[in-house]
mmCIF file of C-alpha atoms in Angstrom:
data_model
loop_
_atom_site.group_PDB
_atom_site.id
_atom_site.type_symbol
_atom_site.label_atom_id
_atom_site.label_comp_id
_atom_site.label_asym_id
_atom_site.label_seq_id
_atom_site.Cartn_x
_atom_site.Cartn_y
_atom_site.Cartn_z
ATOM 1 C CA UNK A 1 -96.392 87.483 77.041
ATOM 2 C CA UNK A 2 -99.645 89.354 77.525
ATOM 3 C CA UNK A 3 -101.829 89.437 74.453
ATOM 4 C CA UNK A 4 -104.426 92.153 74.078
ATOM 5 C CA UNK A 5 -108.089 91.463 74.763
ATOM 6 C CA UNK A 6 -110.397 91.365 71.731
ATOM 7 C CA UNK A 7 -113.383 93.646 72.358
ATOM 8 C CA UNK A 8 -116.836 92.276 71.768
ATOM 9 C CA UNK A 9 -118.569 93.807 68.769
ATOM 10 C CA UNK A 10 -122.245 93.812 67.768
ATOM 11 C CA UNK A 11 -123.468 91.709 64.853
ATOM 12 C CA UNK A 12 -126.541 92.225 62.744
ATOM 13 C CA UNK A 13 -127.935 88.675 62.726
ATOM 14 C CA UNK A 14 -130.530 87.899 65.384
ATOM 15 C CA UNK A 15 -128.446 84.860 66.325
ATOM 16 C CA UNK A 16 -124.817 86.122 66.368
ATOM 17 C CA UNK A 17 -123.301 82.724 67.143
ATOM 18 C CA UNK A 18 -125.073 81.111 64.221
ATOM 19 C CA UNK A 19 -124.034 83.914 61.832
ATOM 20 C CA UNK A 20 -120.350 83.835 62.822
ATOM 21 C CA UNK A 21 -120.194 80.041 62.688
ATOM 22 C CA UNK A 22 -121.795 79.996 59.243
ATOM 23 C CA UNK A 23 -119.468 82.639 57.783
ATOM 24 C CA UNK A 24 -116.189 81.211 59.052
ATOM 25 C CA UNK A 25 -117.169 77.695 58.038
ATOM 26 C CA UNK A 26 -117.828 78.994 54.524
ATOM 27 C CA UNK A 27 -114.397 80.636 54.532
ATOM 28 C CA UNK A 28 -112.637 77.478 55.730
ATOM 29 C CA UNK A 29 -114.594 75.180 53.413
ATOM 30 C CA UNK A 30 -113.938 77.264 50.290
ATOM 31 C CA UNK A 31 -110.233 77.658 51.096
ATOM 32 C CA UNK A 32 -109.789 73.948 51.795
ATOM 33 C CA UNK A 33 -111.062 73.086 48.310
ATOM 34 C CA UNK A 34 -107.874 74.504 46.784
ATOM 35 C CA UNK A 35 -105.332 74.189 49.628
ATOM 36 C CA UNK A 36 -104.905 71.029 51.753
ATOM 37 C CA UNK A 37 -105.124 71.830 55.465
ATOM 38 C CA UNK A 38 -103.855 69.732 58.370
ATOM 39 C CA UNK A 39 -106.591 67.761 60.134
ATOM 40 C CA UNK A 40 -106.674 69.872 63.339
ATOM 41 C CA UNK A 41 -107.680 72.930 61.292
ATOM 42 C CA UNK A 42 -110.641 71.077 59.819
ATOM 43 C CA UNK A 43 -111.954 69.817 63.186
ATOM 44 C CA UNK A 44 -115.719 70.224 63.553
ATOM 45 C CA UNK A 45 -115.732 69.282 67.240
ATOM 46 C CA UNK A 46 -117.362 71.424 69.929
ATOM 47 C CA UNK A 47 -113.921 72.797 70.846
ATOM 48 C CA UNK A 48 -113.372 74.026 67.281
ATOM 49 C CA UNK A 49 -116.879 75.503 67.214
ATOM 50 C CA UNK A 50 -116.112 77.383 70.410
ATOM 51 C CA UNK A 51 -112.999 78.884 68.786
ATOM 52 C CA UNK A 52 -115.005 79.986 65.756
ATOM 53 C CA UNK A 53 -117.690 81.574 67.921
ATOM 54 C CA UNK A 54 -115.009 83.656 69.674
ATOM 55 C CA UNK A 55 -114.068 85.370 66.426
ATOM 56 C CA UNK A 56 -114.871 89.060 65.993
ATOM 57 C CA UNK A 57 -116.620 90.497 62.964
ATOM 58 C CA UNK A 58 -113.390 92.243 61.881
ATOM 59 C CA UNK A 59 -111.472 88.972 61.909
ATOM 60 C CA UNK A 60 -114.273 87.299 59.976
ATOM 61 C CA UNK A 61 -114.076 90.036 57.338
ATOM 62 C CA UNK A 62 -110.295 89.583 57.167
ATOM 63 C CA UNK A 63 -110.732 85.838 56.685
ATOM 64 C CA UNK A 64 -113.103 86.487 53.765
ATOM 65 C CA UNK A 65 -110.640 88.960 52.218
ATOM 66 C CA UNK A 66 -107.574 86.733 52.555
ATOM 67 C CA UNK A 67 -109.405 83.673 51.272
ATOM 68 C CA UNK A 68 -109.585 85.462 47.912
ATOM 69 C CA UNK A 69 -105.874 86.322 47.807
ATOM 70 C CA UNK A 70 -103.837 84.551 45.157
ATOM 71 C CA UNK A 71 -100.058 84.760 45.453
ATOM 72 C CA UNK A 72 -98.267 85.794 42.242
ATOM 73 C CA UNK A 73 -97.187 82.588 40.465
ATOM 74 C CA UNK A 74 -93.531 81.626 40.557
ATOM 75 C CA UNK A 75 -93.944 79.705 37.326
ATOM 76 C CA UNK A 76 -95.744 76.720 35.891
ATOM 77 C CA UNK A 77 -93.405 74.265 37.571
ATOM 78 C CA UNK A 78 -91.988 75.669 40.804
ATOM 79 C CA UNK A 79 -89.696 72.694 41.447
ATOM 80 C CA UNK A 80 -88.183 72.956 37.974
ATOM 81 C CA UNK A 81 -87.889 76.697 38.419
ATOM 82 C CA UNK A 82 -86.075 76.360 41.729
ATOM 83 C CA UNK A 83 -83.403 74.107 40.253
ATOM 84 C CA UNK A 84 -82.977 75.859 36.923
ATOM 85 C CA UNK A 85 -81.915 79.260 38.235
ATOM 86 C CA UNK A 86 -85.072 81.109 37.156
ATOM 87 C CA UNK A 87 -86.637 83.891 39.200
ATOM 88 C CA UNK A 88 -88.571 82.556 42.187
ATOM 89 C CA UNK A 89 -90.020 85.397 44.278
ATOM 90 C CA UNK A 90 -89.583 88.600 46.232
ATOM 91 C CA UNK A 91 -86.864 87.797 48.731
ATOM 92 C CA UNK A 92 -85.389 89.187 51.940
ATOM 93 C CA UNK A 93 -81.716 88.347 51.590
ATOM 94 C CA UNK A 94 -79.022 89.485 53.986
ATOM 95 C CA UNK A 95 -75.829 89.683 51.917
ATOM 96 C CA UNK A 96 -74.217 88.299 48.769
ATOM 97 C CA UNK A 97 -73.481 84.600 48.492
ATOM 98 C CA UNK A 98 -70.123 83.051 49.312
ATOM 99 C CA UNK A 99 -67.933 81.830 46.422
ATOM 100 C CA UNK A 100 -69.257 78.739 44.663
ATOM 101 C CA UNK A 101 -67.014 75.706 44.416
ATOM 102 C CA UNK A 102 -65.690 74.448 41.075
ATOM 103 C CA UNK A 103 -67.476 71.094 41.531
ATOM 104 C CA UNK A 104 -70.892 71.956 42.941
ATOM 105 C CA UNK A 105 -74.004 69.801 43.102
ATOM 106 C CA UNK A 106 -77.166 70.863 41.294
ATOM 107 C CA UNK A 107 -79.100 73.090 43.699
ATOM 108 C CA UNK A 108 -82.713 72.736 44.773
ATOM 109 C CA UNK A 109 -83.857 74.718 47.842
ATOM 110 C CA UNK A 110 -85.296 72.769 50.760
ATOM 111 C CA UNK A 111 -88.776 73.738 51.898
ATOM 112 C CA UNK A 112 -89.814 75.490 55.114
ATOM 113 C CA UNK A 113 -92.889 77.377 56.357
ATOM 114 C CA UNK A 114 -93.567 80.136 58.883
ATOM 115 C CA UNK A 115 -96.829 81.088 60.576
ATOM 116 C CA UNK A 116 -98.095 84.673 60.400
ATOM 117 C CA UNK A 117 -100.607 84.328 63.238
ATOM 118 C CA UNK A 118 -102.926 87.336 63.476
ATOM 119 C CA UNK A 119 -105.329 88.410 66.200
ATOM 120 C CA UNK A 120 -107.214 91.581 67.072
ATOM 121 C CA UNK A 121 -105.914 94.006 69.710
ATOM 122 C CA UNK A 122 -107.874 96.190 72.120
ATOM 123 C CA UNK A 123 -107.839 99.103 69.689
ATOM 124 C CA UNK A 124 -109.121 96.948 66.835
ATOM 125 C CA UNK A 125 -105.687 96.646 65.214
ATOM 126 C CA UNK A 126 -104.334 93.421 63.777
ATOM 127 C CA UNK A 127 -101.363 92.065 65.692
ATOM 128 C CA UNK A 128 -98.894 89.327 64.809
ATOM 129 C CA UNK A 129 -97.196 86.823 67.124
ATOM 130 C CA UNK A 130 -93.390 86.834 67.035
ATOM 131 C CA UNK A 131 -90.571 85.080 68.852
ATOM 132 C CA UNK A 132 -87.038 85.894 69.906
ATOM 133 C CA UNK A 133 -84.842 82.901 69.181
ATOM 134 C CA UNK A 134 -82.694 81.397 71.908
ATOM 135 C CA UNK A 135 -79.159 82.772 72.127
ATOM 136 C CA UNK A 136 -77.602 79.293 72.069
ATOM 137 C CA UNK A 137 -78.927 78.310 68.634
ATOM 138 C CA UNK A 138 -76.408 77.691 65.866
ATOM 139 C CA UNK A 139 -78.261 79.887 63.344
ATOM 140 C CA UNK A 140 -80.128 83.194 63.733
ATOM 141 C CA UNK A 141 -79.447 83.113 67.493
ATOM 142 C CA UNK A 142 -81.124 85.922 69.427
ATOM 143 C CA UNK A 143 -82.962 87.193 66.353
ATOM 144 C CA UNK A 144 -86.670 87.937 66.046
ATOM 145 C CA UNK A 145 -88.516 85.374 63.931
ATOM 146 C CA UNK A 146 -91.937 84.091 63.008
ATOM 147 C CA UNK A 147 -92.796 80.644 64.395
ATOM 148 C CA UNK A 148 -91.892 78.002 61.829
ATOM 149 C CA UNK A 149 -89.237 75.695 60.463
ATOM 150 C CA UNK A 150 -88.273 73.066 57.940
ATOM 151 C CA UNK A 151 -90.842 70.743 56.417
ATOM 152 C CA UNK A 152 -90.807 67.159 57.664
ATOM 153 C CA UNK A 153 -91.655 64.060 55.667
ATOM 154 C CA UNK A 154 -94.980 63.536 57.436
ATOM 155 C CA UNK A 155 -96.264 67.096 56.841
ATOM 156 C CA UNK A 156 -99.272 67.072 54.534
ATOM 157 C CA UNK A 157 -98.966 70.753 53.602
ATOM 158 C CA UNK A 158 -97.129 73.996 54.303
ATOM 159 C CA UNK A 159 -99.931 74.875 56.727
ATOM 160 C CA UNK A 160 -99.207 71.730 58.706
ATOM 161 C CA UNK A 161 -95.480 72.514 58.757
ATOM 162 C CA UNK A 162 -96.095 76.039 60.066
ATOM 163 C CA UNK A 163 -98.678 75.088 62.704
ATOM 164 C CA UNK A 164 -96.689 72.042 63.855
ATOM 165 C CA UNK A 165 -93.583 74.157 64.333
ATOM 166 C CA UNK A 166 -95.567 76.870 66.153
ATOM 167 C CA UNK A 167 -96.922 74.222 68.509
ATOM 168 C CA UNK A 168 -93.432 72.865 69.169
ATOM 169 C CA UNK A 169 -91.840 76.308 69.621
ATOM 170 C CA UNK A 170 -94.425 78.287 71.592
ATOM 171 C CA UNK A 171 -97.211 75.841 72.500
ATOM 172 C CA UNK A 172 -99.746 77.230 70.023
ATOM 173 C CA UNK A 173 -102.336 74.483 69.515
ATOM 174 C CA UNK A 174 -103.083 74.119 65.761
ATOM 175 C CA UNK A 175 -106.805 73.810 66.553
ATOM 176 C CA UNK A 176 -106.763 77.455 67.704
ATOM 177 C CA UNK A 177 -105.569 78.699 64.302
ATOM 178 C CA UNK A 178 -107.678 79.054 61.158
ATOM 179 C CA UNK A 179 -105.351 79.067 58.145
ATOM 180 C CA UNK A 180 -106.745 81.306 55.409
ATOM 181 C CA UNK A 181 -104.024 81.767 52.769
ATOM 182 C CA UNK A 182 -100.376 81.469 51.743
ATOM 183 C CA UNK A 183 -98.038 84.192 50.471
ATOM 184 C CA UNK A 184 -95.496 83.753 47.693
ATOM 185 C CA UNK A 185 -92.257 81.976 48.713
ATOM 186 C CA UNK A 186 -89.208 83.768 50.098
ATOM 187 C CA UNK A 187 -85.594 82.611 50.170
ATOM 188 C CA UNK A 188 -83.833 82.518 53.541
ATOM 189 C CA UNK A 189 -80.242 83.272 54.444
ATOM 190 C CA UNK A 190 -79.469 79.569 54.269
ATOM 191 C CA UNK A 191 -81.258 79.174 50.913
ATOM 192 C CA UNK A 192 -84.447 77.607 52.264
ATOM 193 C CA UNK A 193 -87.615 78.163 50.246
ATOM 194 C CA UNK A 194 -89.862 79.645 52.961
ATOM 195 C CA UNK A 195 -93.653 79.672 52.549
ATOM 196 C CA UNK A 196 -95.466 82.258 54.735
ATOM 197 C CA UNK A 197 -98.774 80.844 56.008
ATOM 198 C CA UNK A 198 -101.349 83.338 57.280
ATOM 199 C CA UNK A 199 -103.597 82.111 60.075
ATOM 200 C CA UNK A 200 -106.117 83.774 62.380
ATOM 201 C CA UNK A 201 -106.081 83.149 66.126
ATOM 202 C CA UNK A 202 -109.790 82.750 66.702
ATOM 203 C CA UNK A 203 -109.736 82.627 70.498
ATOM 204 C CA UNK A 204 -106.605 84.186 71.964
ATOM 205 C CA UNK A 205 -107.790 83.556 75.524
ATOM 206 C CA UNK A 206 -107.111 79.869 74.985
ATOM 207 C CA UNK A 207 -103.513 80.524 73.912
ATOM 208 C CA UNK A 208 -101.113 80.435 76.845
ATOM 209 C CA UNK A 209 -97.589 80.796 75.408
ATOM 210 C CA UNK A 210 -95.231 78.059 76.566
ATOM 211 C CA UNK A 211 -91.945 78.713 74.750
ATOM 212 C CA UNK A 212 -89.556 75.826 74.213
ATOM 213 C CA UNK A 213 -86.485 77.083 76.083
ATOM 214 C CA UNK A 214 -84.154 75.225 73.727
ATOM 215 C CA UNK A 215 -85.434 77.260 70.779
ATOM 216 C CA UNK A 216 -87.241 80.373 72.006
ATOM 217 C CA UNK A 217 -86.200 83.033 74.512
ATOM 218 C CA UNK A 218 -89.357 85.165 74.361
ATOM 219 C CA UNK A 219 -92.816 85.356 72.764
ATOM 220 C CA UNK A 220 -94.369 88.748 72.019
ATOM 221 C CA UNK A 221 -96.699 90.467 69.576
ATOM 222 C CA UNK A 222 -96.532 93.582 67.416
ATOM 223 C CA UNK A 223 -99.012 95.610 65.347
ATOM 224 C CA UNK A 224 -98.919 94.364 61.764
ATOM 225 C CA UNK A 225 -99.479 97.844 60.338
ATOM 226 C CA UNK A 226 -96.129 99.080 61.700
ATOM 227 C CA UNK A 227 -94.466 97.274 58.793
ATOM 228 C CA UNK A 228 -96.104 99.715 56.381
ATOM 229 C CA UNK A 229 -95.037 102.859 58.253
ATOM 230 C CA UNK A 230 -91.807 104.780 57.828
ATOM 231 C CA UNK A 231 -91.332 105.043 61.585
ATOM 232 C CA UNK A 232 -88.588 103.468 63.687
ATOM 233 C CA UNK A 233 -87.257 102.006 60.440
ATOM 234 C CA UNK A 234 -83.974 102.127 58.583
ATOM 235 C CA UNK A 235 -82.600 100.270 55.596
ATOM 236 C CA UNK A 236 -79.332 99.175 54.026
ATOM 237 C CA UNK A 237 -78.668 98.501 50.361
ATOM 238 C CA UNK A 238 -77.402 95.022 49.504
ATOM 239 C CA UNK A 239 -76.671 93.056 46.318
ATOM 240 C CA UNK A 240 -77.525 89.541 45.170
ATOM 241 C CA UNK A 241 -76.428 88.113 41.824
ATOM 242 C CA UNK A 242 -76.229 91.560 40.248
ATOM 243 C CA UNK A 243 -79.486 92.896 41.727
ATOM 244 C CA UNK A 244 -79.590 95.687 44.304
ATOM 245 C CA UNK A 245 -82.238 95.613 47.024
ATOM 246 C CA UNK A 246 -82.979 97.140 50.436
ATOM 247 C CA UNK A 247 -82.701 95.261 53.715
ATOM 248 C CA UNK A 248 -85.159 96.715 56.264
ATOM 249 C CA UNK A 249 -84.737 97.084 60.044
ATOM 250 C CA UNK A 250 -87.614 97.915 62.431
ATOM 251 C CA UNK A 251 -87.052 98.925 66.065
ATOM 252 C CA UNK A 252 -89.924 97.847 68.315
ATOM 253 C CA UNK A 253 -90.519 98.317 72.031
ATOM 254 C CA UNK A 254 -93.197 96.641 74.135
ATOM 255 C CA UNK A 255 -93.211 97.080 77.890
ATOM 256 C CA UNK A 256 -89.581 97.212 79.012
ATOM 257 C CA UNK A 257 -88.374 95.028 76.127
ATOM 258 C CA UNK A 258 -86.762 96.234 72.911
ATOM 259 C CA UNK A 259 -86.600 94.163 69.727
ATOM 260 C CA UNK A 260 -85.015 94.537 66.310
ATOM 261 C CA UNK A 261 -87.064 92.997 63.486
ATOM 262 C CA UNK A 262 -85.080 92.751 60.272
ATOM 263 C CA UNK A 263 -84.000 90.668 57.299
ATOM 264 C CA UNK A 264 -86.252 87.890 56.078
ATOM 265 C CA UNK A 265 -88.768 88.316 58.914
ATOM 266 C CA UNK A 266 -89.166 92.028 58.167
ATOM 267 C CA UNK A 267 -89.506 91.318 54.438
ATOM 268 C CA UNK A 268 -92.249 88.754 55.013
ATOM 269 C CA UNK A 269 -94.140 91.045 57.383
ATOM 270 C CA UNK A 270 -93.958 93.994 54.963
ATOM 271 C CA UNK A 271 -95.544 91.758 52.340
ATOM 272 C CA UNK A 272 -98.149 90.375 54.761
ATOM 273 C CA UNK A 273 -99.128 93.875 55.910
ATOM 274 C CA UNK A 274 -99.451 95.032 52.295
ATOM 275 C CA UNK A 275 -101.820 92.143 51.568
ATOM 276 C CA UNK A 276 -103.879 92.548 54.751
ATOM 277 C CA UNK A 277 -104.230 96.352 54.534
ATOM 278 C CA UNK A 278 -104.326 96.355 50.722
ATOM 279 C CA UNK A 279 -101.813 99.171 50.281
ATOM 280 C CA UNK A 280 -98.045 99.481 49.717
ATOM 281 C CA UNK A 281 -95.612 100.596 52.442
ATOM 282 C CA UNK A 282 -94.964 104.315 52.983
ATOM 283 C CA UNK A 283 -91.289 103.781 52.174
ATOM 284 C CA UNK A 284 -89.342 102.527 49.188
ATOM 285 C CA UNK A 285 -89.333 98.759 49.438
ATOM 286 C CA UNK A 286 -86.935 98.054 46.536
ATOM 287 C CA UNK A 287 -87.476 94.335 46.708
ATOM 288 C CA UNK A 288 -86.738 93.124 43.159
ATOM 289 C CA UNK A 289 -87.012 89.584 41.914
ATOM 290 C CA UNK A 290 -83.956 87.492 42.599
ATOM 291 C CA UNK A 291 -82.617 84.360 40.965
ATOM 292 C CA UNK A 292 -81.799 81.151 42.754
ATOM 293 C CA UNK A 293 -78.265 80.108 41.743
ATOM 294 C CA UNK A 294 -78.092 77.060 39.486
ATOM 295 C CA UNK A 295 -75.265 75.554 41.512
ATOM 296 C CA UNK A 296 -74.087 76.010 45.108
ATOM 297 C CA UNK A 297 -71.883 74.027 47.446
ATOM 298 C CA UNK A 298 -72.857 72.815 50.905
ATOM 299 C CA UNK A 299 -71.316 75.876 52.565
ATOM 300 C CA UNK A 300 -73.127 78.482 50.466
ATOM 301 C CA UNK A 301 -75.042 80.996 52.593
ATOM 302 C CA UNK A 302 -75.962 84.650 52.639
ATOM 303 C CA UNK A 303 -74.232 86.047 55.727
#
């Protein structure tokens, strides 16, 4: 993958390195007071300082903006809400659920996290890193996805889950990513509660993608704003527990490669773009609130 070069931009302070370091440290410090970050993201070593100093003014402004974002609450007790069948969030389902058995176990979604890793392109646009999953995987094979996966017992936070998985999948060192906020949870095809974690790639030159061949076929990037435009997009109406919603499909071409970005990944990126650019999409999103079923069996999925 070839990521775009971030152009240098003038700053007003007489010491630009000092000004950028001060601002981004304030962003990271304030955010960490309310959200626990994995240790690599809090590193104050010279390597981390170098990453901060490579950040453009536009990325610094984005970090300030996103630090103030508060995801709409899912409820006072999200765990209780998940298991009681109450509304959880805006979701990107694929189809209706399979029949539920007559003797189900009480359902509580397992937790996962994905990394929305943003950097600045040559034209000043924000771009997001994406992957194409390996064709031999048992689930979502060959589909476009954000780096991420299921939470593990040792993960201290959703940020650590997302950055750990990105490191394992595409070789993205967590110390290169400054996590600035979380979005509201989504529900995956396999009924995982997925937390989107937004991070900023502060020095893209230090990121050399090394995809894990067992999991990832390709690593590429796309302009985030495309997920707000009604171009190269189509949709299909689906239903979940009595609610109708639209499933979005985006066709994307980079170089000689063509990708289809759809389903949960498209839904998350529409939401992320709306938050970053502070405007709704140019198309009808029709993404109503959905309920998590009170009971499911082990084979329940949205296919």
